[in-house]
Amino acid sequence: GRLDVRVPVGGGSELARLSASFNAMAEALQRSEERQRRLVADVAHEMRTPLSNLRGYLEGLSDGVVQPSRELFASLHEETLLQRRILDDLQVLALAEAGDLNYTTAPVDLADLVSGGATAHRVVAADAGVALTVDAPAPVWVDADPDRLRQVLGNLLSNAIRYTDRDGHVLLRVRAEGTEAVLTVQDNGVGIAPGDLSRVFDRFWRADPARQRATGGTGLGLTIAHRIVTDHGGRIEVTSRQHLGTTFTVRLPGRP
Ligand code: ADP
């Protein structure tokens, strides 16, 4: 049962106004309780799969049904790494939602940051057979936390590579538009169905859980990216056409 702590509101007195604001507070508390309940349920659901995979392998090993092999240990290791990533991402998200993610802001050249991020992803892109191009010809300055911006870029870029087939292409573009700094991450990959576009930033949402599992994502990358960009006073948008590709656009207030 849910505790209802609301008090009756009557008359136009001071007391009535107090009661009304007390009720508003009680409702806000119940909403945040509901959100927490959902978060815990989501996390339990997400952690269950890697855990039961692990358990299955370990039981098979001890029963002698599964033979130990280098591949098996590698995949066991991969399951533990995935759980670790889910927990790390959740921690960032929880801190952000509580307003406790501390941003250390400094003048940042977005063009430079993006070029560096691309360099860091060259090997992953090459392994996936995806060509990576950077179009950031001039410095574009923003006031931002460079580590958190790198995290945003990393999430968008690794998605673009992950959801693009071999021989595909990812383009990173940085420009100043009016007073804004604009980063686009464009791929010619699998795309996102029109009906799903509004859900991509939702926690743990994935178009295709099986593919996502296979590629080692946590379902939290875009939620975190959205949060960080919003906390910087910016916006993040997505356009996509199925089987043709996806473009994420990040707009940040430029440095005056
Ligand atoms: P993850 O990539 O770990 O699953 P994200 O929050 O980063 O989690 O992304 C959520 C979902 O959005 C992905 O599972 C995928 O279905 C979809 N998605 C994200 N980026 C792209 C992209 N560039 N192209 C196609 N689908 C994408």
Coordinates of C-alpha atoms and ligand atoms in Angstrom, one line a residue:
G1 CA 0.0 0.0 0.0
R2 CA 1.0 3.6 -0.7
L3 CA 1.1 6.0 2.1
D4 CA -1.1 9.0 1.3
V5 CA 0.1 11.9 3.5
R6 CA -2.1 14.6 1.9
V7 CA -4.1 16.8 4.1
P8 CA -7.6 18.2 3.3
V9 CA -7.5 21.8 1.9
G10 CA -10.3 24.2 2.9
G11 CA -11.1 27.9 3.0
G12 CA -8.9 30.7 1.7
S13 CA -6.8 31.1 4.8
E14 CA -3.1 31.0 5.3
L15 CA -3.6 27.4 6.6
A16 CA -5.2 26.4 3.3
R17 CA -2.3 27.7 1.3
L18 CA 0.1 25.9 3.6
S19 CA -1.9 22.7 3.1
A20 CA -1.8 23.1 -0.7
S21 CA 2.0 23.5 -0.8
F22 CA 2.5 20.6 1.6
N23 CA 0.4 18.5 -0.7
A24 CA 2.5 19.5 -3.7
M25 CA 5.6 18.5 -1.8
A26 CA 4.1 15.1 -0.9
E27 CA 3.2 14.5 -4.5
A28 CA 6.7 15.4 -5.7
L29 CA 8.1 13.0 -3.2
Q30 CA 5.8 10.2 -4.3
R31 CA 6.9 10.8 -7.9
S32 CA 10.6 10.7 -7.1
E33 CA 9.9 7.5 -5.1
E34 CA 8.2 6.0 -8.1
R35 CA 11.2 7.0 -10.3
Q36 CA 13.6 5.3 -7.9
R37 CA 11.4 2.2 -7.8
R38 CA 11.5 2.0 -11.6
L39 CA 15.3 2.6 -11.7
V40 CA 15.9 -0.3 -9.3
A41 CA 13.6 -2.6 -11.4
D42 CA 15.4 -1.6 -14.6
V43 CA 18.9 -2.2 -13.1
A44 CA 17.9 -5.6 -11.7
H45 CA 16.6 -6.5 -15.1
E46 CA 19.8 -5.4 -16.9
M47 CA 22.2 -7.0 -14.5
R48 CA 20.3 -10.3 -14.6
T49 CA 21.3 -11.3 -18.1
P50 CA 25.1 -11.1 -17.7
L51 CA 24.9 -12.7 -14.3
S52 CA 22.9 -15.6 -15.5
N53 CA 25.2 -16.1 -18.4
L54 CA 28.1 -16.2 -16.0
R55 CA 26.3 -18.6 -13.7
G56 CA 25.4 -20.9 -16.7
Y57 CA 29.0 -21.1 -17.8
L58 CA 30.3 -21.7 -14.3
E59 CA 27.7 -24.4 -13.6
G60 CA 28.5 -26.1 -16.9
L61 CA 32.2 -26.0 -16.1
S62 CA 31.8 -27.5 -12.7
D63 CA 29.4 -30.2 -14.0
G64 CA 31.9 -31.1 -16.7
V65 CA 29.2 -30.3 -19.4
V66 CA 31.3 -27.3 -20.6
Q67 CA 35.0 -27.8 -21.4
P68 CA 37.3 -25.0 -20.3
S69 CA 38.8 -23.1 -23.2
R70 CA 40.5 -19.8 -23.9
E71 CA 37.4 -18.6 -25.7
L72 CA 35.1 -19.5 -22.8
F73 CA 37.3 -17.6 -20.3
A74 CA 37.4 -14.7 -22.7
S75 CA 33.6 -14.5 -22.8
L76 CA 33.3 -14.9 -19.1
H77 CA 35.7 -12.0 -18.7
E78 CA 33.6 -10.0 -21.2
E79 CA 30.4 -10.6 -19.1
T80 CA 32.2 -9.2 -16.0
L81 CA 33.4 -6.2 -18.0
L82 CA 29.9 -5.5 -19.2
Q83 CA 28.6 -5.5 -15.6
R84 CA 31.3 -3.2 -14.6
R85 CA 30.4 -0.8 -17.5
I86 CA 26.7 -0.8 -16.5
L87 CA 27.6 0.0 -12.9
D88 CA 30.0 2.8 -13.9
D89 CA 27.4 4.3 -16.3
L90 CA 24.7 4.1 -13.6
Q91 CA 26.9 5.8 -11.1
V92 CA 27.4 8.8 -13.5
L93 CA 23.7 8.9 -14.2
A94 CA 22.7 8.7 -10.5
L95 CA 25.1 11.5 -9.7
A96 CA 23.8 13.6 -12.6
E97 CA 20.2 13.1 -11.7
A98 CA 20.9 14.2 -8.1
G99 CA 22.7 17.3 -9.4
D100 CA 25.9 16.0 -7.8
L101 CA 28.0 15.5 -11.0
N102 CA 30.6 18.1 -10.6
Y103 CA 31.6 19.8 -13.8
T104 CA 35.0 21.4 -14.0
T105 CA 34.5 24.1 -16.7
A106 CA 37.2 25.6 -18.8
P107 CA 37.5 27.1 -22.3
V108 CA 37.6 24.2 -24.7
D109 CA 38.2 24.1 -28.4
L110 CA 35.5 21.7 -29.6
A111 CA 37.3 21.1 -33.0
D112 CA 40.5 20.1 -31.2
L113 CA 38.6 17.9 -28.7
V114 CA 36.8 16.1 -31.5
S115 CA 40.0 15.5 -33.5
G116 CA 41.5 14.0 -30.4
G117 CA 38.4 11.8 -29.9
A118 CA 38.6 10.6 -33.5
T119 CA 42.2 9.6 -33.1
A120 CA 41.3 7.6 -30.0
H121 CA 38.7 5.7 -32.0
R122 CA 40.7 5.0 -35.1
V123 CA 41.6 1.5 -34.2
V124 CA 38.1 0.5 -33.2
A125 CA 36.8 2.0 -36.5
A126 CA 39.4 0.2 -38.5
D127 CA 38.6 -3.1 -36.8
A128 CA 34.9 -2.6 -37.7
G129 CA 35.8 -1.7 -41.3
V130 CA 34.3 1.8 -40.9
A131 CA 36.0 4.9 -42.4
L132 CA 36.2 7.8 -40.0
T133 CA 36.4 11.4 -41.3
V134 CA 36.8 14.6 -39.3
D135 CA 35.7 17.9 -40.7
A136 CA 36.7 20.5 -38.1
P137 CA 38.7 23.2 -40.0
A138 CA 38.6 26.0 -37.4
P139 CA 38.7 26.3 -33.6
V140 CA 35.2 26.6 -32.0
W141 CA 35.3 27.6 -28.4
V142 CA 32.9 26.6 -25.6
D143 CA 32.9 26.7 -21.8
A144 CA 32.7 23.1 -20.8
D145 CA 34.0 20.2 -18.8
P146 CA 36.4 18.6 -21.4
D147 CA 36.3 15.2 -19.8
R148 CA 32.5 15.1 -19.8
L149 CA 32.4 16.4 -23.4
R150 CA 34.8 13.6 -24.4
Q151 CA 32.4 11.2 -22.8
V152 CA 29.5 12.6 -24.9
L153 CA 31.6 12.3 -28.1
G154 CA 32.9 8.8 -27.1
N155 CA 29.3 7.6 -26.7
L156 CA 28.1 9.1 -30.0
L157 CA 31.1 8.0 -31.9
S158 CA 31.2 4.4 -30.6
N159 CA 27.5 4.1 -31.4
A160 CA 28.0 5.4 -34.9
I161 CA 30.7 2.8 -35.4
R162 CA 28.8 0.0 -33.7
Y163 CA 25.6 0.6 -35.6
T164 CA 27.3 0.9 -39.0
D165 CA 28.1 -2.1 -41.2
R166 CA 31.5 -2.9 -42.6
D167 CA 32.6 -0.5 -45.4
G168 CA 30.4 2.2 -43.8
H169 CA 31.4 5.7 -43.1
V170 CA 31.3 8.0 -40.0
L171 CA 31.7 11.8 -40.4
L172 CA 32.4 14.1 -37.4
R173 CA 31.8 17.8 -38.1
V174 CA 32.4 20.8 -36.0
R175 CA 31.2 24.3 -36.8
A176 CA 30.2 27.6 -35.2
E177 CA 26.6 28.6 -36.2
G178 CA 25.6 32.0 -34.9
T179 CA 26.3 32.0 -31.2
E180 CA 26.3 28.2 -31.0
A181 CA 29.0 25.5 -31.3
V182 CA 27.6 22.6 -33.3
L183 CA 28.9 19.0 -33.4
T184 CA 27.4 16.5 -35.8
V185 CA 28.1 12.7 -35.7
Q186 CA 26.8 11.3 -39.0
D187 CA 26.8 7.6 -40.0
N188 CA 25.5 5.6 -42.9
G189 CA 24.6 2.6 -40.7
V190 CA 21.5 0.7 -39.8
G191 CA 19.4 3.7 -38.8
I192 CA 16.6 4.0 -36.3
A193 CA 12.9 3.4 -37.0
P194 CA 10.8 6.6 -37.0
G195 CA 8.6 5.3 -34.1
D196 CA 11.7 4.7 -32.0
L197 CA 13.4 8.1 -32.5
S198 CA 11.8 9.7 -29.4
R199 CA 13.0 6.8 -27.2
V200 CA 16.7 6.7 -28.0
F201 CA 17.6 8.9 -25.0
D202 CA 15.6 6.7 -22.6
R203 CA 17.5 4.7 -20.0
F204 CA 18.2 1.2 -21.1
W205 CA 16.3 1.6 -24.3
R206 CA 17.6 -0.3 -27.3
A207 CA 16.2 -1.0 -30.7
D208 CA 17.7 -4.5 -30.8
P209 CA 18.8 -5.9 -27.4
A210 CA 20.4 -8.9 -29.0
R211 CA 22.7 -6.9 -31.3
Q212 CA 23.4 -4.5 -28.4
R213 CA 24.4 -7.3 -26.2
A214 CA 26.7 -8.7 -28.8
T215 CA 28.4 -5.3 -29.2
G216 CA 28.8 -4.7 -25.5
G217 CA 26.7 -1.6 -25.0
T218 CA 25.0 -0.7 -21.8
G219 CA 21.8 1.0 -23.1
L220 CA 22.9 4.1 -21.0
G221 CA 25.3 5.9 -23.3
L222 CA 22.7 8.2 -24.9
T223 CA 20.9 8.9 -21.6
I224 CA 24.3 10.1 -20.2
A225 CA 25.2 12.1 -23.3
H226 CA 21.8 13.8 -23.2
R227 CA 22.2 14.6 -19.5
I228 CA 25.7 16.1 -19.9
V229 CA 24.7 18.2 -22.9
T230 CA 21.6 19.6 -21.1
D231 CA 23.7 20.4 -18.0
H232 CA 26.0 22.4 -20.3
G233 CA 23.0 24.5 -21.4
G234 CA 22.9 22.7 -24.8
R235 CA 20.7 20.4 -26.8
I236 CA 21.1 17.1 -28.5
E237 CA 19.0 16.0 -31.4
V238 CA 18.7 13.0 -33.7
T239 CA 17.5 12.4 -37.2
S240 CA 17.6 9.0 -38.9
R241 CA 16.5 7.0 -41.8
Q242 CA 16.3 3.2 -41.5
H243 CA 19.0 1.4 -43.5
L244 CA 20.4 4.8 -44.6
G245 CA 22.0 6.2 -41.5
T246 CA 21.7 8.4 -38.4
T247 CA 22.9 11.9 -37.5
F248 CA 23.2 13.2 -33.9
T249 CA 23.6 16.9 -33.5
V250 CA 24.9 18.5 -30.3
R251 CA 24.4 22.3 -29.9
L252 CA 26.3 24.1 -27.1
P253 CA 26.3 27.8 -26.2
G254 CA 29.5 29.2 -27.8
R255 CA 32.0 31.1 -25.7
P256 CA 31.2 34.8 -26.0
Ligands
ADP1 P1 23.8 1.2 -26.3 O1 24.5 1.7 -27.5 O2 24.7 0.8 -25.2 O3 22.7 0.2 -26.6 P2 22.8 3.9 -26.2 O4 22.0 4.6 -25.1 O5 24.1 4.5 -26.5 O6 23.0 2.4 -25.7 O7 21.9 3.7 -27.4 C1 20.5 3.3 -27.3 C2 20.1 2.6 -28.6 O8 19.9 3.6 -29.6 C3 21.0 1.6 -29.2 O9 20.9 0.3 -28.6 C4 20.6 1.6 -30.6 O10 19.5 0.7 -30.8 C5 20.2 3.0 -30.9 N1 21.3 3.8 -31.5 C6 22.1 4.6 -30.9 N2 23.0 5.2 -31.7 C7 22.7 4.7 -33.0 C8 23.2 4.9 -34.3 N3 24.2 5.8 -34.5 N4 22.6 4.2 -35.3 C9 21.6 3.4 -35.1 N5 21.0 3.2 -33.9 C10 21.6 3.8 -32.8

